[in-house]
Short mmCIF file of C-alpha atoms in Angstrom, two decimals:
data_model
loop_
_atom_site.label_atom_id
_atom_site.label_comp_id
_atom_site.label_asym_id
_atom_site.label_seq_id
_atom_site.Cartn_x
_atom_site.Cartn_y
_atom_site.Cartn_z
CA UNK A 1 31.10 7.81 -16.70
CA UNK A 2 29.57 4.61 -17.74
CA UNK A 3 25.66 4.01 -18.23
CA UNK A 4 25.65 2.12 -15.04
CA UNK A 5 27.40 4.81 -12.86
CA UNK A 6 25.35 7.50 -14.35
CA UNK A 7 21.97 5.85 -13.18
CA UNK A 8 23.45 5.15 -9.69
CA UNK A 9 24.53 8.74 -9.34
CA UNK A 10 20.95 9.71 -10.69
CA UNK A 11 19.20 8.04 -7.51
CA UNK A 12 22.15 8.98 -4.98
CA UNK A 13 22.55 11.46 -2.43
CA UNK A 14 19.09 12.68 -2.02
CA UNK A 15 17.00 14.36 0.92
CA UNK A 16 13.58 13.57 0.40
CA UNK A 17 10.32 15.67 0.68
CA UNK A 18 8.16 17.44 3.43
CA UNK A 19 5.71 15.38 5.30
CA UNK A 20 2.67 17.42 4.13
CA UNK A 21 3.73 16.79 0.35
CA UNK A 22 3.41 12.81 1.20
CA UNK A 23 0.10 13.35 2.73
CA UNK A 24 -1.05 15.22 -0.28
CA UNK A 25 0.31 12.46 -2.32
CA UNK A 26 -1.30 9.77 -0.49
CA UNK A 27 -4.90 11.46 -0.55
CA UNK A 28 -4.90 10.96 -4.59
CA UNK A 29 -5.58 7.07 -4.55
CA UNK A 30 -8.40 7.13 -2.31
CA UNK A 31 -9.76 10.20 -4.08
CA UNK A 32 -9.46 8.29 -7.51
CA UNK A 33 -10.94 5.37 -6.03
CA UNK A 34 -14.05 7.54 -4.73
CA UNK A 35 -14.32 9.00 -8.43
CA UNK A 36 -14.55 5.49 -9.88
CA UNK A 37 -17.36 4.42 -7.56
CA UNK A 38 -19.30 7.62 -8.15
CA UNK A 39 -19.11 7.14 -12.12
CA UNK A 40 -20.25 3.61 -11.67
CA UNK A 41 -23.13 4.60 -9.45
CA UNK A 42 -24.09 7.18 -12.07
CA UNK A 43 -23.91 5.04 -14.78
CA UNK A 44 -26.40 2.78 -13.07
CA UNK A 45 -28.37 5.78 -12.38
CA UNK A 46 -28.71 6.64 -16.00
CA UNK A 47 -28.93 3.02 -17.59
CA UNK A 48 -30.43 1.04 -14.95
CA UNK A 49 -27.87 -1.47 -15.10
CA UNK A 50 -24.05 -1.92 -14.05
CA UNK A 51 -21.21 -1.69 -16.20
CA UNK A 52 -20.84 -5.21 -17.46
CA UNK A 53 -18.28 -5.23 -20.22
CA UNK A 54 -14.81 -6.33 -18.93
CA UNK A 55 -12.90 -4.30 -21.71
CA UNK A 56 -14.50 -1.14 -20.57
CA UNK A 57 -14.16 -2.06 -16.62
CA UNK A 58 -10.31 -2.27 -17.19
CA UNK A 59 -10.13 0.81 -19.28
CA UNK A 60 -12.07 2.92 -16.71
CA UNK A 61 -10.16 1.32 -13.82
CA UNK A 62 -6.57 1.98 -15.55
CA UNK A 63 -7.55 5.48 -16.46
CA UNK A 64 -9.18 6.62 -13.12
CA UNK A 65 -7.39 4.58 -10.60
CA UNK A 66 -3.81 4.28 -12.15
CA UNK A 67 -3.29 6.95 -14.72
CA UNK A 68 -3.75 10.29 -12.31
CA UNK A 69 -0.86 8.55 -9.95
CA UNK A 70 1.23 8.13 -12.95
CA UNK A 71 0.79 11.98 -13.77
CA UNK A 72 1.08 13.30 -10.16
CA UNK A 73 4.47 11.81 -9.63
CA UNK A 74 5.80 12.94 -13.11
CA UNK A 75 4.74 16.30 -14.86
CA UNK A 76 2.05 17.34 -12.29
CA UNK A 77 4.14 16.73 -9.42
CA UNK A 78 4.72 20.59 -9.27
CA UNK A 79 1.03 20.93 -8.40
CA UNK A 80 0.70 18.21 -6.31
CA UNK A 81 -1.05 20.23 -3.48
CA UNK A 82 -3.91 21.22 -5.93
CA UNK A 83 -4.58 17.82 -7.12
CA UNK A 84 -6.53 16.58 -4.29
CA UNK A 85 -8.77 19.81 -4.43
CA UNK A 86 -9.22 19.37 -8.21
CA UNK A 87 -10.31 15.68 -7.87
CA UNK A 88 -12.49 16.09 -4.83
CA UNK A 89 -14.24 18.93 -6.60
CA UNK A 90 -14.91 16.82 -9.57
CA UNK A 91 -16.00 13.93 -7.04
CA UNK A 92 -18.38 16.49 -5.32
CA UNK A 93 -19.99 17.49 -8.69
CA UNK A 94 -20.70 13.87 -9.47
CA UNK A 95 -22.15 13.32 -6.24
CA UNK A 96 -24.46 16.44 -6.51
CA UNK A 97 -25.74 15.06 -9.99
CA UNK A 98 -26.40 11.89 -8.35
CA UNK A 99 -28.59 13.29 -5.45
CA UNK A 100 -30.40 15.70 -7.70
CA UNK A 101 -31.10 12.89 -10.08
CA UNK A 102 -32.02 10.22 -8.10
CA UNK A 103 -35.63 8.44 -8.49
CA UNK A 104 -38.55 9.85 -6.85
CA UNK A 105 -39.17 7.18 -4.54
CA UNK A 106 -35.97 7.66 -3.06
CA UNK A 107 -36.29 11.44 -2.53
CA UNK A 108 -36.50 11.41 1.53
CA UNK A 109 -34.98 14.32 3.53
CA UNK A 110 -31.30 14.38 3.87
CA UNK A 111 -31.60 13.89 7.64
CA UNK A 112 -33.35 10.91 7.30
CA UNK A 113 -30.90 9.62 4.75
CA UNK A 114 -28.07 10.18 7.33
CA UNK A 115 -29.85 8.51 9.92
CA UNK A 116 -30.63 5.42 7.95
CA UNK A 117 -26.91 5.36 6.91
CA UNK A 118 -25.66 5.55 10.60
CA UNK A 119 -27.88 2.34 11.35
CA UNK A 120 -26.83 0.29 8.40
CA UNK A 121 -24.65 -2.81 8.97
CA UNK A 122 -21.90 -3.86 6.84
CA UNK A 123 -20.38 -7.34 6.09
CA UNK A 124 -18.07 -8.57 8.86
CA UNK A 125 -16.33 -10.73 6.89
CA UNK A 126 -14.83 -8.25 4.60
CA UNK A 127 -12.72 -4.91 5.24
CA UNK A 128 -12.23 -3.41 1.86
CA UNK A 129 -9.73 -0.53 3.07
CA UNK A 130 -7.46 -3.61 4.14
CA UNK A 131 -7.61 -4.84 0.32
CA UNK A 132 -7.40 -1.13 -0.94
CA UNK A 133 -4.32 -0.27 1.33
CA UNK A 134 -2.38 -3.18 0.30
CA UNK A 135 -3.31 -3.17 -3.43
CA UNK A 136 -2.40 0.71 -3.71
CA UNK A 137 0.92 0.08 -2.09
CA UNK A 138 1.62 -2.23 -4.64
CA UNK A 139 0.50 0.01 -7.26
CA UNK A 140 2.44 2.83 -5.97
CA UNK A 141 5.68 1.07 -5.33
CA UNK A 142 5.29 -0.42 -9.13
CA UNK A 143 4.94 3.18 -10.42
CA UNK A 144 7.87 4.63 -8.54
CA UNK A 145 10.47 1.67 -8.94
CA UNK A 146 10.53 2.59 -13.05
CA UNK A 147 9.58 6.12 -12.97
CA UNK A 148 12.54 6.90 -10.45
CA UNK A 149 14.90 6.12 -13.33
CA UNK A 150 13.23 8.66 -15.46
CA UNK A 151 14.15 12.77 -15.05
CA UNK A 152 10.37 13.54 -14.79
CA UNK A 153 10.05 11.94 -11.47
CA UNK A 154 11.12 14.38 -8.93
CA UNK A 155 14.40 13.65 -7.03
CA UNK A 156 12.95 14.54 -3.58
CA UNK A 157 10.39 11.68 -4.02
CA UNK A 158 13.21 9.16 -4.30
CA UNK A 159 14.91 7.45 -1.45
CA UNK A 160 16.85 9.74 0.82
CA UNK A 161 20.57 8.81 1.20
CA UNK A 162 20.98 8.93 5.02
CA UNK A 163 18.02 11.11 6.45
CA UNK A 164 15.10 12.41 4.82
CA UNK A 165 11.57 11.65 4.20
CA UNK A 166 11.19 10.38 0.52
CA UNK A 167 8.09 8.90 -1.10
CA UNK A 168 9.87 5.82 -1.95
CA UNK A 169 11.27 5.52 1.68
CA UNK A 170 7.38 5.62 3.02
CA UNK A 171 6.90 2.70 0.48
CA UNK A 172 9.35 0.13 1.73
CA UNK A 173 8.05 0.74 5.31
CA UNK A 174 4.30 0.59 4.10
CA UNK A 175 4.91 -2.94 2.37
CA UNK A 176 6.00 -4.40 5.34
CA UNK A 177 3.15 -2.70 7.31
CA UNK A 178 0.68 -3.99 4.56
CA UNK A 179 1.86 -7.64 4.93
CA UNK A 180 1.32 -7.47 8.56
CA UNK A 181 -2.12 -6.63 8.38
CA UNK A 182 -2.98 -9.96 6.72
CA UNK A 183 -0.53 -12.23 8.34
CA UNK A 184 -1.99 -15.63 10.00
CA UNK A 185 -1.68 -14.41 13.35
CA UNK A 186 -4.08 -11.42 12.76
CA UNK A 187 -6.26 -13.43 10.61
CA UNK A 188 -6.52 -16.04 13.54
CA UNK A 189 -5.30 -18.94 10.92
CA UNK A 190 -4.93 -22.16 12.46
CA UNK A 191 -2.12 -24.62 11.49
CA UNK A 192 -3.15 -27.50 13.26
CA UNK A 193 -0.27 -29.99 14.50
CA UNK A 194 2.26 -28.37 12.49
CA UNK A 195 4.34 -25.90 14.40
CA UNK A 196 3.96 -22.28 13.30
CA UNK A 197 7.37 -21.50 12.64
CA UNK A 198 7.89 -24.49 10.31
CA UNK A 199 4.70 -23.48 8.58
CA UNK A 200 5.84 -19.53 8.01
CA UNK A 201 9.18 -20.60 6.79
CA UNK A 202 7.60 -22.82 4.20
CA UNK A 203 5.48 -19.87 3.34
CA UNK A 204 8.25 -17.39 2.96
CA UNK A 205 10.57 -19.63 0.89
CA UNK A 206 9.35 -17.87 -2.47
CA UNK A 207 10.45 -14.65 -1.11
CA UNK A 208 13.94 -16.04 -0.29
CA UNK A 209 13.88 -17.94 -3.76
CA UNK A 210 13.24 -14.32 -5.57
CA UNK A 211 15.73 -12.70 -3.34
CA UNK A 212 18.28 -14.85 -4.54
CA UNK A 213 17.28 -14.78 -7.96
CA UNK A 214 17.16 -10.94 -8.03
CA UNK A 215 20.87 -10.90 -6.42
CA UNK A 216 21.97 -13.23 -9.05
CA UNK A 217 20.55 -11.64 -12.15
CA UNK A 218 21.69 -8.13 -11.00
CA UNK A 219 25.22 -9.17 -10.47
CA UNK A 220 25.25 -11.37 -13.74
CA UNK A 221 24.29 -8.32 -15.88
CA UNK A 222 25.90 -5.84 -13.93
CA UNK A 223 22.62 -3.69 -13.42
CA UNK A 224 22.84 -0.46 -11.72
CA UNK A 225 21.92 -0.50 -8.07
CA UNK A 226 22.25 1.77 -5.01
CA UNK A 227 24.70 0.14 -2.36
CA UNK A 228 23.46 2.13 0.46
CA UNK A 229 19.88 0.77 0.26
CA UNK A 230 20.45 -2.54 1.78
CA UNK A 231 24.08 -3.50 0.81
CA UNK A 232 25.97 -5.37 -1.64
CA UNK A 233 24.11 -8.60 -1.58
CA UNK A 234 20.85 -8.08 0.45
CA UNK A 235 17.68 -6.93 -0.89
CA UNK A 236 13.97 -6.12 -0.19
CA UNK A 237 13.05 -9.65 -0.62
CA UNK A 238 15.36 -10.81 1.81
CA UNK A 239 13.99 -8.19 4.44
CA UNK A 240 10.29 -9.06 3.84
CA UNK A 241 11.28 -13.09 4.34
CA UNK A 242 13.43 -12.45 7.37
CA UNK A 243 10.99 -10.16 9.10
CA UNK A 244 8.13 -12.41 8.83
CA UNK A 245 10.18 -15.34 10.11
CA UNK A 246 11.21 -13.11 13.17
CA UNK A 247 7.84 -11.61 13.86
CA UNK A 248 6.31 -15.47 13.86
CA UNK A 249 8.82 -16.32 16.42
CA UNK A 250 8.03 -13.18 18.62
CA UNK A 251 4.21 -13.76 18.49
CA UNK A 252 4.71 -17.51 19.39
CA UNK A 253 6.55 -16.16 22.68
CA UNK A 254 4.48 -13.08 23.52
CA UNK A 255 0.73 -12.55 23.20
CA UNK A 256 -0.31 -11.11 19.94
CA UNK A 257 -2.52 -8.61 21.90
CA UNK A 258 0.61 -7.27 23.23
CA UNK A 259 2.33 -6.77 19.82
CA UNK A 260 2.36 -2.90 20.31
CA UNK A 261 4.53 -3.20 23.47
CA UNK A 262 6.83 -5.52 21.51
CA UNK A 263 6.81 -2.93 18.74
CA UNK A 264 7.85 -0.12 20.87
CA UNK A 265 10.31 -1.82 22.76
CA UNK A 266 12.11 -2.88 19.81
CA UNK A 267 12.15 0.39 18.30
CA UNK A 268 12.95 2.37 21.48
CA UNK A 269 15.88 -0.29 22.59
CA UNK A 270 17.15 -0.19 18.94
CA UNK A 271 17.36 3.74 19.09
CA UNK A 272 19.15 3.46 22.52
CA UNK A 273 21.82 1.13 20.98
CA UNK A 274 22.21 3.23 17.85
CA UNK A 275 22.69 6.47 20.25
CA UNK A 276 24.81 5.01 22.95
CA UNK A 277 27.11 2.90 20.78
CA UNK A 278 29.30 3.06 17.48
CA UNK A 279 26.46 1.15 15.81
CA UNK A 280 25.18 4.19 13.82
CA UNK A 281 28.61 4.76 12.70
CA UNK A 282 28.99 1.37 11.60
CA UNK A 283 25.78 1.50 9.76
CA UNK A 284 26.83 4.68 7.76
CA UNK A 285 30.59 4.35 7.55
CA UNK A 286 31.61 0.70 7.98
CA UNK A 287 33.74 -0.75 10.69
CA UNK A 288 36.85 1.30 9.58
CA UNK A 289 34.91 4.49 9.05
CA UNK A 290 35.75 4.68 5.24
CA UNK A 291 32.75 3.16 4.02
CA UNK A 292 34.26 -0.19 3.76
CA UNK A 293 32.38 -3.21 2.19
CA UNK A 294 34.97 -6.20 3.24
CA UNK A 295 33.11 -8.86 4.98
CA UNK A 296 29.48 -9.82 4.80
CA UNK A 297 28.30 -7.97 7.66
CA UNK A 298 30.20 -4.73 6.49
CA UNK A 299 28.63 -5.66 2.77
CA UNK A 300 25.17 -5.77 3.89
CA UNK A 301 25.11 -3.65 7.20
CA UNK A 302 22.01 -1.68 5.77
CA UNK A 303 20.02 -4.46 4.87
CA UNK A 304 20.61 -6.68 8.10
CA UNK A 305 20.78 -3.94 11.10
CA UNK A 306 17.42 -2.35 9.54
CA UNK A 307 15.62 -5.60 10.06
CA UNK A 308 15.00 -4.42 13.79
CA UNK A 309 13.33 -1.38 12.66
CA UNK A 310 11.08 -3.08 10.00
CA UNK A 311 10.40 -5.73 12.63
CA UNK A 312 8.94 -3.12 15.00
CA UNK A 313 6.67 -1.81 11.85
CA UNK A 314 5.64 -5.28 11.51
CA UNK A 315 4.32 -6.04 15.02
CA UNK A 316 2.85 -2.41 15.42
CA UNK A 317 0.96 -3.43 12.09
CA UNK A 318 -0.11 -6.87 13.88
CA UNK A 319 -1.54 -4.66 16.61
CA UNK A 320 -3.60 -2.61 13.98
CA UNK A 321 -4.72 -5.49 12.36
CA UNK A 322 -6.12 -7.29 15.51
CA UNK A 323 -7.94 -3.89 16.21
CA UNK A 324 -9.67 -3.65 12.93
CA UNK A 325 -10.92 -7.21 13.04
CA UNK A 326 -12.75 -6.65 16.10
CA UNK A 327 -16.71 -7.13 15.61
CA UNK A 328 -17.46 -3.61 13.89
CA UNK A 329 -20.40 -4.26 11.60
CA UNK A 330 -22.33 -1.03 11.62
CA UNK A 331 -21.33 2.31 9.96
CA UNK A 332 -21.50 3.91 13.64
CA UNK A 333 -18.95 1.45 14.63
CA UNK A 334 -16.67 2.24 11.73
CA UNK A 335 -16.87 5.93 12.06
CA UNK A 336 -15.94 5.65 15.85
CA UNK A 337 -12.99 3.37 14.68
CA UNK A 338 -11.90 6.05 11.97
CA UNK A 339 -12.12 8.67 14.81
CA UNK A 340 -9.99 6.64 17.19
CA UNK A 341 -7.51 5.75 14.27
CA UNK A 342 -7.07 9.75 13.62
CA UNK A 343 -6.52 10.70 17.22
CA UNK A 344 -3.65 7.79 17.02
CA UNK A 345 -2.26 9.30 14.14
CA UNK A 346 -2.29 13.04 15.70
CA UNK A 347 -0.37 11.30 18.72
CA UNK A 348 2.23 9.68 16.62
CA UNK A 349 2.90 13.05 14.62
CA UNK A 350 3.62 14.75 17.94
CA UNK A 351 5.93 11.88 18.96
CA UNK A 352 7.62 12.12 15.36
CA UNK A 353 8.18 15.76 15.95
CA UNK A 354 9.57 15.07 19.47
CA UNK A 355 11.59 12.21 18.21
CA UNK A 356 13.16 14.08 15.07
CA UNK A 357 13.89 17.16 17.16
CA UNK A 358 15.50 15.28 20.10
CA UNK A 359 16.58 11.82 19.39
CA UNK A 360 17.36 11.64 15.45
CA UNK A 361 15.54 12.41 12.13
CA UNK A 362 14.06 9.76 9.82
CA UNK A 363 16.20 7.58 8.39
CA UNK A 364 15.21 4.64 6.16
CA UNK A 365 18.72 3.58 5.70
CA UNK A 366 18.62 2.66 9.48
CA UNK A 367 15.27 2.07 10.07
CA UNK A 368 15.48 4.14 13.31
CA UNK A 369 12.85 5.02 15.80
CA UNK A 370 11.92 8.25 14.02
CA UNK A 371 11.14 6.07 10.86
CA UNK A 372 9.17 3.80 12.42
CA UNK A 373 6.80 6.36 14.07
CA UNK A 374 6.61 8.06 10.66
CA UNK A 375 5.68 4.87 8.73
CA UNK A 376 3.02 3.71 10.88
CA UNK A 377 1.49 7.22 11.24
CA UNK A 378 1.34 7.71 7.53
CA UNK A 379 0.12 3.93 6.94
CA UNK A 380 -2.71 4.91 9.21
CA UNK A 381 -3.58 8.13 7.59
CA UNK A 382 -3.78 6.10 4.34
CA UNK A 383 -5.88 3.84 5.72
CA UNK A 384 -8.28 6.40 7.35
CA UNK A 385 -8.47 7.80 3.73
CA UNK A 386 -9.85 4.47 2.28
CA UNK A 387 -12.51 3.98 5.39
CA UNK A 388 -13.89 7.68 4.68
CA UNK A 389 -13.98 6.63 0.88
CA UNK A 390 -15.49 3.43 1.54
CA UNK A 391 -18.26 5.03 3.84
CA UNK A 392 -18.95 7.71 1.21
CA UNK A 393 -19.68 5.19 -1.45
CA UNK A 394 -21.84 3.22 0.72
CA UNK A 395 -23.89 6.46 1.63
CA UNK A 396 -24.11 7.26 -2.09
CA UNK A 397 -25.26 3.55 -2.73
CA UNK A 398 -27.87 4.34 -0.35
CA UNK A 399 -29.13 7.09 -2.61
CA UNK A 400 -29.42 5.10 -5.72
CA UNK A 401 -30.92 1.48 -4.35
CA UNK A 402 -29.42 -1.36 -6.53
CA UNK A 403 -26.27 0.34 -7.63
CA UNK A 404 -23.05 -1.46 -6.68
CA UNK A 405 -19.39 -0.61 -6.71
CA UNK A 406 -16.82 -3.38 -6.98
CA UNK A 407 -14.35 -3.48 -3.72
CA UNK A 408 -16.72 -1.68 -1.99
CA UNK A 409 -18.81 -2.78 1.56
CA UNK A 410 -21.62 -5.04 1.20
CA UNK A 411 -24.73 -3.98 3.34
CA UNK A 412 -26.22 -6.60 5.22
CA UNK A 413 -29.12 -7.28 7.50
CA UNK A 414 -28.64 -6.34 11.18
CA UNK A 415 -27.11 -9.46 12.84
CA UNK A 416 -30.35 -10.22 15.12
CA UNK A 417 -32.70 -10.38 12.05
CA UNK A 418 -31.37 -13.06 9.88
CA UNK A 419 -30.17 -16.52 9.96
CA UNK A 420 -26.76 -18.02 8.89
CA UNK A 421 -28.32 -18.93 5.61
CA UNK A 422 -29.48 -15.28 5.01
CA UNK A 423 -26.25 -14.21 6.16
CA UNK A 424 -24.32 -16.01 3.69
CA UNK A 425 -26.94 -14.93 0.85
CA UNK A 426 -26.63 -11.31 1.76
CA UNK A 427 -22.92 -11.30 2.08
CA UNK A 428 -22.20 -12.42 -1.37
CA UNK A 429 -23.99 -9.52 -2.86
CA UNK A 430 -23.85 -7.71 -6.32
CA UNK A 431 -20.30 -6.51 -5.69
CA UNK A 432 -19.22 -10.08 -5.24
CA UNK A 433 -20.67 -10.92 -8.60
CA UNK A 434 -19.06 -7.61 -10.20
CA UNK A 435 -15.46 -8.36 -8.73
CA UNK A 436 -14.36 -10.28 -11.94
CA UNK A 437 -14.37 -6.84 -13.50
CA UNK A 438 -12.66 -4.89 -10.83
CA UNK A 439 -8.82 -4.19 -11.12
CA UNK A 440 -8.32 -4.19 -7.49
CA UNK A 441 -9.72 -7.53 -7.06
CA UNK A 442 -7.21 -8.73 -9.92
CA UNK A 443 -4.11 -7.33 -8.38
CA UNK A 444 -5.10 -8.30 -4.99
CA UNK A 445 -5.54 -11.94 -6.09
CA UNK A 446 -1.68 -12.16 -7.21
CA UNK A 447 -0.06 -9.52 -5.29
CA UNK A 448 3.37 -11.21 -5.18
CA UNK A 449 3.43 -11.90 -8.66
CA UNK A 450 2.30 -8.37 -9.71
CA UNK A 451 5.30 -6.97 -7.56
CA UNK A 452 7.59 -9.49 -9.49
CA UNK A 453 6.34 -8.82 -12.76
CA UNK A 454 6.97 -4.75 -11.86
CA UNK A 455 10.27 -5.80 -11.06
CA UNK A 456 11.03 -7.79 -13.86
CA UNK A 457 9.49 -5.54 -16.23
CA UNK A 458 11.83 -2.32 -14.56
CA UNK A 459 14.79 -4.37 -15.39
CA UNK A 460 13.84 -4.92 -18.88
CA UNK A 461 12.85 -0.98 -19.44
CA UNK A 462 16.18 -0.02 -18.09
CA UNK A 463 18.36 -2.21 -20.19
CA UNK A 464 16.59 -1.31 -23.25
CA UNK A 465 16.06 2.24 -22.67
CA UNK A 466 18.38 5.28 -21.68
CA UNK A 467 15.88 6.38 -18.94
CA UNK A 468 17.89 9.15 -17.56
CA UNK A 469 17.79 11.35 -21.01
CA UNK A 470 14.18 10.58 -21.98
CA UNK A 471 11.81 13.05 -23.17
CA UNK A 472 8.49 14.18 -21.27
CA UNK A 473 6.07 12.47 -23.89
CA UNK A 474 8.22 9.46 -24.21
CA UNK A 475 8.43 8.84 -20.51
CA UNK A 476 4.57 9.28 -19.90
CA UNK A 477 4.27 6.75 -22.88
CA UNK A 478 6.67 3.89 -21.57
CA UNK A 479 5.18 4.47 -18.02
CA UNK A 480 1.48 3.97 -19.11
CA UNK A 481 2.46 1.16 -21.23
CA UNK A 482 4.59 -0.62 -18.48
CA UNK A 483 1.47 -0.32 -15.87
CA UNK A 484 -1.06 -1.24 -18.48
CA UNK A 485 0.86 -4.33 -19.23
CA UNK A 486 1.19 -5.11 -15.65
CA UNK A 487 -2.46 -4.76 -14.75
CA UNK A 488 -3.87 -6.39 -17.97
CA UNK A 489 -1.67 -9.47 -17.28
CA UNK A 490 -3.47 -9.67 -13.40
CA UNK A 491 -6.67 -8.74 -15.12
CA UNK A 492 -6.65 -11.67 -17.48
CA UNK A 493 -5.61 -14.21 -14.71
CA UNK A 494 -8.35 -12.62 -12.34
CA UNK A 495 -10.71 -13.34 -15.16
CA UNK A 496 -9.44 -16.83 -15.69
CA UNK A 497 -9.99 -17.36 -11.87
CA UNK A 498 -6.07 -18.14 -11.78
CA UNK A 499 -4.12 -17.86 -8.63
CA UNK A 500 -0.33 -18.17 -8.96
CA UNK A 501 0.28 -19.25 -5.53
CA UNK A 502 0.77 -22.86 -4.08
CA UNK A 503 2.69 -22.52 -0.81
#
């Protein structure tokens, strides 16, 4: 077999992993973030000043926020269920150290601290969990698209062939979910006299351009590709662009507050068509039942028809985004919101169990009803993890007055006790000044560029290296170098306050 066919076979005919293992893996990113925040607070407690060195901030962020994720999806994957416990225990140790060593003037009874914490007000203009969710989906995707080509990346984490729940199957849907959380309709963005659809079309042209660029480059260098993912000519950039355009049309027709109804209707109707017609057989085996790729629709049937499922996920995320942006400016309000989201997750997992048992198993290839429910449920779970992490850091900052953590909630005065001028002054906060030394902020500022750079570097590494025969030490070195390069570019651009976006 040629090198191309070897690599294609290496990522084909896989069946995914368990929902529990994916949940365990998703908890690692918030725990790493919590660990980074607690270390910064401990540093402030000892030295009386925040970590100001950009070089050391980048090194700390990479070693704590990115490196553990690389290890967990390669050499540490056999003990993935123990990883959250280990990191959580380490975080608990740091918290106890902070609690025991805080200054005497802040040593008030624990019950009083909890009461003060619940009454705290948070900056309503910035929800860090949304930023963290979107950035980490990007980071995890960037790790996986290269790591999957190495033997140290478990095959069960890669995309399932037809049915199954692989880590990368979740990543695709989560990317769509994350984009919808900050779409213009959610942010209440006004376009003035310009029609919304034309504005959206202009905003997605970079995705179409990137999709065409990827198609031409892959075909021209005969790069390995898994045809059953999206088809012969289709790719994920096209999916992102067309889902966004279709969603803009739907949101122009239907009230955005009823997005959840549109999402359910789309997913259920699409599943009914799959089960009552020959559409499912067409997606899996082509029009002649022999996996033909003759004709544009046959050649790209997975990419084109899965748009209905991804559109349902997008519309569901719009509803979630609108819910999150409701005025919840207190700790107590966000605790209640997290509990509501947790209840929603439990209901969704019940529906997922019923859907898999009586309708159809999860299939990313078709983006069927079970896939849509699974993606939304796990995305909400991931988001809840970040909300809990943020609230924990806010509580810890209460113990150490003056401490700060980049990309963490700013504490503000109660709304009825401040003027507009005071609101603006308090909302900036110390975290805003420290954002220049935060890897999360750096990636967030150029997310599309980060994703594009990861794709280009993935292709470069695969061309230069025989990935499927790489040894463990070499694999870990390459993956760390690859991610550190991508993160460093974003960090440098952010330090120079450069945003490569003009559409």
